[in-house]
């Protein structure tokens, strides 16, 4: 005889669902039991009662008897009036104002030419070498202005060749180039305001030294008056291959 089971009568068909629901319920109950907090009511009431008893405690009031201060001593003030006779009469000083008002009359004064002193200021006039009427006269040069100009340039070249000296440090470093020297022959014939511009400080210093050795000259003249004459000259520093 074959046994037949009713599928609705199968008790274990939802066992896994029941197990999961029961497990979640147990976890929830365990969490609530661990997180539940209780407080001791008796201890809280005792603290409140003790605090009220402390606040309601009466503090006795003490009175301190301080004697009043003694009265101030009585002082008798006597007024003494002394009559002093006038001995000297003091004159009041009156200071007059130095400011001019609208009613004041300004004194008119004529100034003559003799009362004005004119101070003559001597100006340092500089005339370029190319246009000056009479060029500075180098020692040993004579003749007219054209001859003096040619002689000046010739003497300048002789001076450069005589005093030229190549700096040893510049020679070792192979420094060479052209240096332009600017200077002024003042109205007394002396060389001043020497400036230079070149490729290196060593060459500039040597060029200024050569120009500083120029002799005193007869100053240049413009309208028969001594004036300063600016002048510039190039000095070429060049090493020769050996």
Tab-separated table of C-alpha atoms in Angstrom:
chain	number	residue	atom	x	y	z
A	1	UNK	CA	0.000	0.000	0.000
A	2	UNK	CA	1.633	3.387	-1.079
A	3	UNK	CA	1.744	6.147	1.522
A	4	UNK	CA	0.561	9.564	0.384
A	5	UNK	CA	1.537	12.805	2.211
A	6	UNK	CA	-0.356	16.033	2.043
A	7	UNK	CA	2.057	18.853	1.101
A	8	UNK	CA	0.158	21.295	3.343
A	9	UNK	CA	0.805	19.026	6.331
A	10	UNK	CA	4.644	19.269	5.918
A	11	UNK	CA	5.847	20.946	9.088
A	12	UNK	CA	9.505	21.476	8.061
A	13	UNK	CA	8.936	23.274	4.828
A	14	UNK	CA	9.368	26.820	6.441
A	15	UNK	CA	11.891	25.869	9.093
A	16	UNK	CA	14.615	28.205	7.745
A	17	UNK	CA	12.233	31.190	7.799
A	18	UNK	CA	11.186	30.463	11.345
A	19	UNK	CA	14.794	30.089	12.407
A	20	UNK	CA	15.765	33.473	10.899
A	21	UNK	CA	12.814	35.244	12.512
A	22	UNK	CA	13.542	33.707	15.892
A	23	UNK	CA	17.231	34.596	15.648
A	24	UNK	CA	16.446	38.259	14.879
A	25	UNK	CA	13.992	38.408	17.785
A	26	UNK	CA	16.595	37.008	20.173
A	27	UNK	CA	19.237	39.485	18.949
A	28	UNK	CA	16.827	42.368	19.424
A	29	UNK	CA	15.934	41.272	22.951
A	30	UNK	CA	19.628	40.836	23.812
A	31	UNK	CA	20.484	44.340	22.481
A	32	UNK	CA	17.639	45.943	24.451
A	33	UNK	CA	18.693	44.103	27.586
A	34	UNK	CA	22.300	45.302	27.262
A	35	UNK	CA	21.438	48.928	26.430
A	36	UNK	CA	18.756	49.301	29.115
A	37	UNK	CA	19.883	51.678	31.888
A	38	UNK	CA	18.524	51.991	35.391
A	39	UNK	CA	19.215	54.633	38.038
A	40	UNK	CA	19.161	54.370	41.816
A	41	UNK	CA	16.247	56.514	42.878
A	42	UNK	CA	17.048	56.383	46.582
A	43	UNK	CA	20.530	57.906	46.151
A	44	UNK	CA	19.162	60.776	44.068
A	45	UNK	CA	16.525	61.605	46.624
A	46	UNK	CA	19.080	61.575	49.452
A	47	UNK	CA	21.329	64.013	47.576
A	48	UNK	CA	18.447	66.392	46.968
A	49	UNK	CA	17.408	66.270	50.572
A	50	UNK	CA	20.915	66.962	51.780
A	51	UNK	CA	21.231	69.935	49.426
A	52	UNK	CA	17.976	71.423	50.663
A	53	UNK	CA	19.042	71.010	54.278
A	54	UNK	CA	22.322	72.813	53.526
A	55	UNK	CA	20.622	75.748	51.794
A	56	UNK	CA	18.094	76.242	54.574
A	57	UNK	CA	20.764	76.511	57.271
A	58	UNK	CA	20.495	79.809	59.185
A	59	UNK	CA	23.676	81.888	59.491
A	60	UNK	CA	23.900	83.941	62.685
A	61	UNK	CA	24.341	87.693	62.215
A	62	UNK	CA	27.072	89.297	64.292
A	63	UNK	CA	27.034	93.016	65.139
A	64	UNK	CA	30.343	94.884	65.550
A	65	UNK	CA	30.262	97.993	67.709
A	66	UNK	CA	32.597	100.611	66.153
A	67	UNK	CA	32.997	103.808	68.155
A	68	UNK	CA	32.283	107.014	66.196
A	69	UNK	CA	35.317	109.136	65.154
A	70	UNK	CA	36.282	112.037	67.380
A	71	UNK	CA	35.002	115.475	66.308
A	72	UNK	CA	37.503	117.689	64.419
A	73	UNK	CA	39.304	120.309	66.472
A	74	UNK	CA	37.851	123.777	66.342
A	75	UNK	CA	40.119	126.384	64.715
A	76	UNK	CA	39.661	130.100	65.205
A	77	UNK	CA	40.366	132.209	62.100
A	78	UNK	CA	41.249	135.838	62.651
A	79	UNK	CA	41.264	138.196	59.670
A	80	UNK	CA	44.018	140.799	59.666
A	81	UNK	CA	43.708	143.603	57.137
A	82	UNK	CA	46.857	145.601	56.447
A	83	UNK	CA	46.677	148.811	54.480
A	84	UNK	CA	49.675	149.400	52.188
A	85	UNK	CA	50.232	152.835	50.707
A	86	UNK	CA	51.177	153.212	47.052
A	87	UNK	CA	54.884	153.964	46.766
A	88	UNK	CA	55.511	153.810	43.032
A	89	UNK	CA	53.300	154.367	40.083
A	90	UNK	CA	53.654	151.573	37.563
A	91	UNK	CA	53.336	152.665	33.997
A	92	UNK	CA	51.601	150.258	31.701
A	93	UNK	CA	53.528	149.319	28.596
A	94	UNK	CA	51.610	149.396	25.324
A	95	UNK	CA	52.799	147.124	22.514
A	96	UNK	CA	51.953	148.445	19.101
A	97	UNK	CA	50.910	145.967	16.434
A	98	UNK	CA	53.186	145.656	13.413
A	99	UNK	CA	50.417	144.447	11.090
A	100	UNK	CA	49.082	146.798	8.469
A	101	UNK	CA	45.434	147.658	8.376
A	102	UNK	CA	43.188	148.987	5.662
A	103	UNK	CA	43.566	152.601	6.840
A	104	UNK	CA	47.374	152.521	6.965
A	105	UNK	CA	49.223	154.409	4.240
A	106	UNK	CA	52.174	152.685	2.657
A	107	UNK	CA	55.088	154.981	2.102
A	108	UNK	CA	56.135	155.118	-1.499
A	109	UNK	CA	59.871	154.916	-2.088
A	110	UNK	CA	61.800	155.187	-5.265
A	111	UNK	CA	64.882	153.016	-5.524
A	112	UNK	CA	67.653	154.412	-7.623
A	113	UNK	CA	69.911	152.286	-9.750
A	114	UNK	CA	72.902	153.115	-7.540
A	115	UNK	CA	71.320	151.274	-4.590
A	116	UNK	CA	70.998	147.962	-6.474
A	117	UNK	CA	74.116	145.846	-6.340
A	118	UNK	CA	74.574	143.516	-9.281
A	119	UNK	CA	76.842	140.595	-8.544
A	120	UNK	CA	78.607	139.217	-11.531
A	121	UNK	CA	78.692	135.425	-11.576
A	122	UNK	CA	81.469	133.936	-13.584
A	123	UNK	CA	80.136	130.982	-15.514
A	124	UNK	CA	82.197	128.017	-16.630
A	125	UNK	CA	81.616	127.994	-20.354
A	126	UNK	CA	82.609	124.941	-22.373
A	127	UNK	CA	83.170	125.157	-26.132
A	128	UNK	CA	83.753	121.987	-28.245
A	129	UNK	CA	87.220	121.487	-29.705
A	130	UNK	CA	85.884	121.450	-33.291
A	131	UNK	CA	84.307	124.940	-33.201
A	132	UNK	CA	86.435	126.911	-30.729
A	133	UNK	CA	88.081	130.057	-32.079
A	134	UNK	CA	91.502	129.214	-30.609
A	135	UNK	CA	92.222	125.634	-29.535
A	136	UNK	CA	94.215	124.836	-26.375
A	137	UNK	CA	97.922	125.258	-27.052
A	138	UNK	CA	99.993	122.174	-26.322
A	139	UNK	CA	103.497	122.965	-24.973
A	140	UNK	CA	105.814	123.447	-27.973
A	141	UNK	CA	103.043	124.281	-30.492
A	142	UNK	CA	102.919	127.662	-32.301
A	143	UNK	CA	101.146	129.208	-35.270
A	144	UNK	CA	97.579	130.017	-36.204
A	145	UNK	CA	94.491	128.108	-35.114
A	146	UNK	CA	94.742	125.475	-37.856
A	147	UNK	CA	98.420	124.864	-37.113
A	148	UNK	CA	97.716	124.675	-33.365
A	149	UNK	CA	94.935	122.159	-33.996
A	150	UNK	CA	97.199	119.892	-36.086
A	151	UNK	CA	100.042	120.241	-33.587
A	152	UNK	CA	97.702	119.407	-30.688
A	153	UNK	CA	96.597	116.162	-32.300
A	154	UNK	CA	100.188	115.215	-33.191
A	155	UNK	CA	101.437	115.906	-29.663
A	156	UNK	CA	98.524	113.883	-28.261
A	157	UNK	CA	99.523	110.836	-30.319
A	158	UNK	CA	103.162	111.201	-29.213
A	159	UNK	CA	102.016	111.378	-25.589
A	160	UNK	CA	99.964	108.183	-25.934
A	161	UNK	CA	102.852	106.288	-27.520
A	162	UNK	CA	105.303	107.502	-24.874
A	163	UNK	CA	103.218	106.587	-21.809
A	164	UNK	CA	101.310	103.566	-23.159
A	165	UNK	CA	101.671	100.426	-21.044
A	166	UNK	CA	99.627	97.279	-21.426
A	167	UNK	CA	98.329	96.007	-18.030
A	168	UNK	CA	99.939	92.663	-17.130
A	169	UNK	CA	96.731	91.202	-15.742
A	170	UNK	CA	94.793	92.154	-18.878
A	171	UNK	CA	97.569	90.631	-20.988
A	172	UNK	CA	97.405	87.346	-19.040
A	173	UNK	CA	93.606	87.238	-19.353
A	174	UNK	CA	93.773	88.146	-23.045
A	175	UNK	CA	91.626	91.265	-22.531
A	176	UNK	CA	91.757	93.723	-25.396
A	177	UNK	CA	89.580	96.353	-27.055
A	178	UNK	CA	89.117	100.072	-27.653
A	179	UNK	CA	88.687	102.525	-24.763
A	180	UNK	CA	87.123	105.961	-25.347
A	181	UNK	CA	88.450	108.618	-22.952
A	182	UNK	CA	86.620	111.896	-22.306
A	183	UNK	CA	88.279	114.806	-20.484
A	184	UNK	CA	88.118	118.585	-20.112
A	185	UNK	CA	90.874	121.144	-20.577
A	186	UNK	CA	89.595	123.823	-18.188
A	187	UNK	CA	90.073	127.588	-18.435
A	188	UNK	CA	93.366	127.291	-16.555
A	189	UNK	CA	94.757	124.738	-19.008
A	190	UNK	CA	94.574	121.750	-16.642
A	191	UNK	CA	93.116	118.359	-17.499
A	192	UNK	CA	90.048	117.441	-15.369
A	193	UNK	CA	86.829	115.411	-15.394
A	194	UNK	CA	88.499	112.345	-16.899
A	195	UNK	CA	86.036	109.576	-17.770
A	196	UNK	CA	86.417	106.409	-19.823
A	197	UNK	CA	84.309	103.713	-21.410
A	198	UNK	CA	85.730	100.397	-22.559
A	199	UNK	CA	85.422	96.609	-22.515
A	200	UNK	CA	87.101	96.144	-19.117
A	201	UNK	CA	87.917	98.121	-15.948
A	202	UNK	CA	91.622	97.287	-16.261
A	203	UNK	CA	91.850	98.951	-19.677
A	204	UNK	CA	89.750	101.927	-18.543
A	205	UNK	CA	92.010	102.531	-15.551
A	206	UNK	CA	95.144	102.446	-17.721
A	207	UNK	CA	93.620	104.863	-20.251
A	208	UNK	CA	92.699	107.323	-17.489
A	209	UNK	CA	96.239	107.093	-16.096
A	210	UNK	CA	97.727	108.019	-19.501
A	211	UNK	CA	95.417	111.046	-19.893
A	212	UNK	CA	96.144	112.159	-16.342
A	213	UNK	CA	99.831	112.571	-17.293
A	214	UNK	CA	99.065	115.281	-19.874
A	215	UNK	CA	100.993	118.519	-19.220
A	216	UNK	CA	99.416	121.872	-18.417
A	217	UNK	CA	98.465	123.756	-21.583
A	218	UNK	CA	97.486	127.238	-22.555
A	219	UNK	CA	93.656	127.227	-22.314
A	220	UNK	CA	91.412	127.570	-25.321
A	221	UNK	CA	89.851	130.969	-25.975
A	222	UNK	CA	86.493	132.058	-27.279
A	223	UNK	CA	86.165	135.813	-27.973
A	224	UNK	CA	89.520	136.346	-26.275
A	225	UNK	CA	88.226	134.745	-23.066
A	226	UNK	CA	89.579	131.526	-21.576
A	227	UNK	CA	86.997	128.742	-21.641
A	228	UNK	CA	86.870	125.000	-20.990
A	229	UNK	CA	87.311	122.691	-23.962
A	230	UNK	CA	85.982	119.078	-23.821
A	231	UNK	CA	87.946	116.518	-25.788
A	232	UNK	CA	87.697	112.779	-26.453
A	233	UNK	CA	90.179	110.318	-27.883
A	234	UNK	CA	90.120	106.520	-28.461
A	235	UNK	CA	92.943	104.310	-27.146
A	236	UNK	CA	93.171	100.877	-28.768
A	237	UNK	CA	94.481	98.020	-26.610
A	238	UNK	CA	95.394	95.158	-28.925
A	239	UNK	CA	97.601	92.118	-28.290
A	240	UNK	CA	99.939	91.130	-31.088
A	241	UNK	CA	100.257	87.454	-31.899
A	242	UNK	CA	103.767	86.088	-31.347
